[in-house]
CSV table of C-alpha atoms in Angstrom, one decimal:
chain,number,residue,atom,x,y,z
A,6,MET,CA,0.0,0.0,0.0
A,7,THR,CA,1.5,3.3,-1.0
A,8,THR,CA,1.7,6.3,1.3
A,9,GLU,CA,-1.0,8.1,-0.5
A,10,GLU,CA,-3.3,5.1,-0.1
A,11,GLN,CA,-2.4,4.9,3.6
A,12,LYS,CA,-3.2,8.6,4.0
A,13,ASN,CA,-6.6,8.2,2.2
A,14,THR,CA,-7.4,5.2,4.3
A,15,GLU,CA,-6.5,6.9,7.6
A,16,GLN,CA,-8.6,10.0,6.6
A,17,ALA,CA,-11.6,7.7,5.7
A,18,GLU,CA,-11.3,6.0,9.2
A,19,LEU,CA,-11.1,9.3,11.0
A,20,ASN,CA,-14.2,10.6,9.1
A,21,GLN,CA,-16.1,7.4,9.8
A,22,ASP,CA,-15.2,7.6,13.6
A,23,ALA,CA,-16.3,11.3,13.6
A,24,GLN,CA,-19.7,10.4,12.0
A,25,THR,CA,-20.2,7.4,14.4
A,26,GLU,CA,-19.5,9.7,17.4
A,27,GLN,CA,-21.8,12.4,16.0
A,28,VAL,CA,-24.7,9.8,15.6
A,29,ASP,CA,-24.1,8.6,19.3
A,30,VAL,CA,-24.2,12.2,20.5
A,31,GLU,CA,-27.4,12.9,18.6
A,32,GLN,CA,-29.0,9.8,20.1
A,33,ASN,CA,-27.9,10.8,23.5
A,34,ALA,CA,-29.2,14.3,22.9
A,35,ASP,CA,-32.5,12.9,21.9
A,36,ASN,CA,-32.5,10.9,25.2
A,37,GLY,CA,-31.7,14.1,27.1
A,38,GLU,CA,-28.1,12.9,28.0
A,39,ALA,CA,-26.1,15.4,25.9
A,40,THR,CA,-23.0,15.8,28.0
A,41,VAL,CA,-20.4,15.6,25.2
A,42,ASP,CA,-18.2,18.7,24.8
A,43,PHE,CA,-18.1,19.2,21.0
A,44,ALA,CA,-15.2,21.5,21.1
A,45,ALA,CA,-12.9,19.0,22.9
A,46,GLN,CA,-14.0,16.3,20.6
A,47,LEU,CA,-13.3,18.4,17.5
A,48,ALA,CA,-9.8,19.3,18.9
A,49,GLU,CA,-9.0,15.7,19.5
A,50,LEU,CA,-10.0,14.7,16.0
A,51,GLN,CA,-8.0,17.6,14.6
A,52,GLU,CA,-5.0,16.4,16.6
A,53,GLN,CA,-5.4,12.9,15.3
A,54,LEU,CA,-5.6,14.2,11.7
A,55,ASP,CA,-2.5,16.3,12.2
A,56,GLN,CA,-0.6,13.3,13.5
A,57,ALA,CA,-1.8,11.1,10.6
A,58,LYS,CA,-0.6,13.8,8.1
A,59,ASP,CA,2.8,14.1,9.9
A,60,GLN,CA,3.2,10.3,9.7
A,61,ALA,CA,2.3,10.2,6.0
A,62,LEU,CA,4.7,13.0,5.3
A,63,ARG,CA,7.6,11.3,7.2
A,64,ALA,CA,6.9,8.0,5.4
A,65,HIS,CA,7.1,9.7,2.1
A,66,ALA,CA,10.3,11.5,3.0
A,67,ASP,CA,11.9,8.2,4.2
A,68,ALA,CA,10.9,6.5,0.9
A,69,GLN,CA,12.5,9.3,-1.1
A,70,ASN,CA,15.7,9.1,0.9
A,71,ALA,CA,15.9,5.3,0.5
A,72,ARG,CA,15.4,5.7,-3.3
A,73,ARG,CA,18.2,8.3,-3.5
A,74,ARG,CA,20.5,6.1,-1.5
A,75,ALA,CA,19.8,3.2,-3.8
A,76,GLU,CA,20.4,5.2,-6.9
A,77,LYS,CA,23.7,6.5,-5.5
A,78,ASP,CA,24.8,3.0,-4.6
A,79,VAL,CA,24.0,1.7,-8.1
A,80,GLU,CA,25.8,4.7,-9.7
A,81,ASN,CA,29.0,4.0,-7.6
A,82,ALA,CA,28.8,0.3,-8.4
A,83,HIS,CA,28.8,1.1,-12.1
A,84,LYS,CA,31.5,3.8,-11.7
A,85,PHE,CA,34.0,1.6,-9.8
A,86,ALA,CA,33.2,-1.9,-11.1
A,87,LEU,CA,36.5,-1.9,-13.0
A,88,GLU,CA,38.6,-1.0,-10.0
A,89,LYS,CA,39.9,-4.5,-9.2
A,90,PHE,CA,40.4,-5.4,-12.9
A,91,SER,CA,42.3,-2.2,-13.6
A,92,LYS,CA,44.5,-2.7,-10.6
A,93,GLU,CA,45.5,-6.1,-11.9
A,94,LEU,CA,46.4,-4.6,-15.3
A,95,LEU,CA,48.7,-1.9,-13.9
A,96,PRO,CA,51.7,-4.2,-13.5
A,97,VAL,CA,51.6,-4.9,-17.3
A,98,VAL,CA,51.9,-1.1,-18.0
A,99,ASP,CA,54.8,-1.0,-15.5
A,100,SER,CA,56.6,-3.8,-17.3
A,101,LEU,CA,56.2,-2.2,-20.6
A,102,GLU,CA,57.6,1.1,-19.2
A,103,HIS,CA,60.5,-0.8,-17.7
A,104,ALA,CA,61.2,-2.5,-21.0
A,105,LEU,CA,61.4,0.9,-22.7
A,106,ALA,CA,63.8,2.2,-20.1
A,107,ALA,CA,65.9,-1.0,-20.5
A,108,PHE,CA,66.0,-0.4,-24.3
A,109,ASP,CA,67.7,2.9,-23.7
A,110,GLN,CA,70.5,1.2,-21.8
A,111,HIS,CA,70.9,-1.8,-24.2
A,112,GLU,CA,71.0,-1.9,-28.0
A,113,VAL,CA,67.8,-3.3,-29.3
A,114,ALA,CA,66.3,-3.4,-32.8
A,115,ASP,CA,64.3,-0.3,-33.5
A,116,ALA,CA,61.3,-2.4,-34.7
A,117,VAL,CA,61.2,-4.1,-31.2
A,118,LYS,CA,61.4,-0.8,-29.4
A,119,GLU,CA,58.8,0.8,-31.6
A,120,GLY,CA,56.5,-2.2,-31.1
A,121,VAL,CA,56.7,-1.9,-27.3
A,122,GLU,CA,56.1,1.8,-27.5
A,123,MET,CA,53.0,1.3,-29.6
A,124,THR,CA,51.8,-1.4,-27.3
A,125,LEU,CA,52.3,0.8,-24.3
A,126,ASN,CA,50.5,3.7,-25.9
A,127,MET,CA,47.6,1.6,-27.0
A,128,PHE,CA,47.3,0.0,-23.5
A,129,ILE,CA,47.4,3.5,-21.8
A,130,SER,CA,44.8,4.9,-24.3
A,131,THR,CA,42.5,1.9,-23.6
A,132,LEU,CA,42.8,2.5,-19.9
A,133,GLY,CA,42.0,6.1,-20.5
A,134,LYS,CA,38.7,5.1,-22.3
A,135,PHE,CA,37.6,3.6,-19.0
A,136,ASN,CA,38.6,6.7,-17.0
A,137,VAL,CA,41.8,5.2,-15.6
A,138,GLU,CA,44.3,8.1,-15.4
A,139,GLN,CA,48.1,8.0,-14.7
A,140,ILE,CA,49.6,10.1,-11.9
A,141,ASP,CA,53.0,11.3,-12.8
A,142,PRO,CA,53.8,13.8,-10.0
A,143,THR,CA,57.5,14.7,-10.9
A,144,GLY,CA,58.1,18.3,-9.8
A,145,THR,CA,54.9,18.7,-7.9
A,146,PRO,CA,54.5,19.1,-4.1
A,147,PHE,CA,54.2,15.8,-2.2
A,148,ASP,CA,50.5,14.9,-1.5
A,149,PRO,CA,50.0,11.9,0.8
A,150,GLN,CA,46.6,11.3,-0.6
A,151,PHE,CA,48.1,10.4,-4.0
A,152,HIS,CA,51.8,9.7,-3.3
A,153,GLU,CA,53.7,7.2,-1.3
A,154,ALA,CA,57.1,8.5,-0.2
A,155,MET,CA,59.7,5.7,-0.6
A,156,SER,CA,62.6,7.9,0.5
A,157,MET,CA,63.6,11.5,1.3
A,158,VAL,CA,66.7,12.9,-0.3
A,159,PRO,CA,68.5,16.1,0.5
A,160,ASN,CA,68.4,18.4,-2.5
A,161,PRO,CA,69.3,22.1,-2.3
A,162,ASP,CA,68.1,22.7,-5.9
A,163,VAL,CA,64.4,21.9,-5.1
A,164,GLU,CA,62.0,23.1,-2.5
A,165,PRO,CA,61.5,20.7,0.4
A,166,ASN,CA,58.6,18.2,0.0
A,167,THR,CA,58.7,18.3,-3.7
A,168,VAL,CA,58.6,15.1,-5.7
A,169,ILE,CA,62.0,14.7,-7.4
A,170,ALA,CA,61.6,11.2,-8.9
A,171,VAL,CA,58.8,8.7,-9.6
A,172,MET,CA,59.7,5.1,-8.9
A,173,GLN,CA,56.2,3.8,-9.9
A,174,LYS,CA,53.4,5.8,-11.4
A,175,GLY,CA,50.1,6.0,-9.6
A,176,TYR,CA,46.6,5.6,-11.1
A,177,LEU,CA,43.1,7.0,-10.6
A,178,LEU,CA,39.8,5.5,-11.6
A,179,ASN,CA,37.0,8.1,-12.0
A,180,GLY,CA,39.0,10.3,-9.6
A,181,ARG,CA,39.4,7.6,-6.9
A,182,LEU,CA,42.9,6.4,-6.1
A,183,VAL,CA,43.6,2.9,-7.4
A,184,ARG,CA,47.3,2.9,-6.7
A,185,PRO,CA,49.4,5.7,-5.2
A,186,ALA,CA,52.5,6.9,-7.0
A,187,MET,CA,55.7,5.7,-5.3
A,188,VAL,CA,58.0,8.7,-5.2
A,189,MET,CA,61.2,10.2,-3.8
A,190,VAL,CA,60.8,13.5,-2.0
A,191,ALA,CA,63.3,16.3,-1.6
A,192,LYS,CA,64.1,17.5,1.9
A,193,ALA,CA,66.1,20.4,3.1
A,194,PRO,CA,69.8,19.7,3.2
């Protein structure tokens, strides 16, 4: 039964009670026993009506709040359903980045290097299509919400608490941290 139907049912019951009491009073008045205070009875019925309206209004508000919470939960479930999956793919991106760094130190055929670069770029663009973003904080102030400090190194050339090197990039999924960036932070000498 909806809240509107409950409200209508309660109103009908109150009206029926009022009519029954009025008939009883009229019969008693015919018998000469009219001792009922109509003003008190009217006030009591008005009080009951006000309470019923208040209860109906509260029930309606509770239903709306429950609906909003459920919609928000479903939205978050859709938004962050890929979190675990994307977290498992991040080591693959790391490995491709490490391979490219190793190619700079060792002589490797250009075709292999180009293939790994293309694979990495394609992988990163695919992650981007699903709102997975890289965090590369080199040169930015250290933020413990997005960075994990692996070490602090004295460096007079840079302001203290500035990220001077990234050991492992961090990632966000729809603005939520999936993995913090592992960084080296400058400290005062």
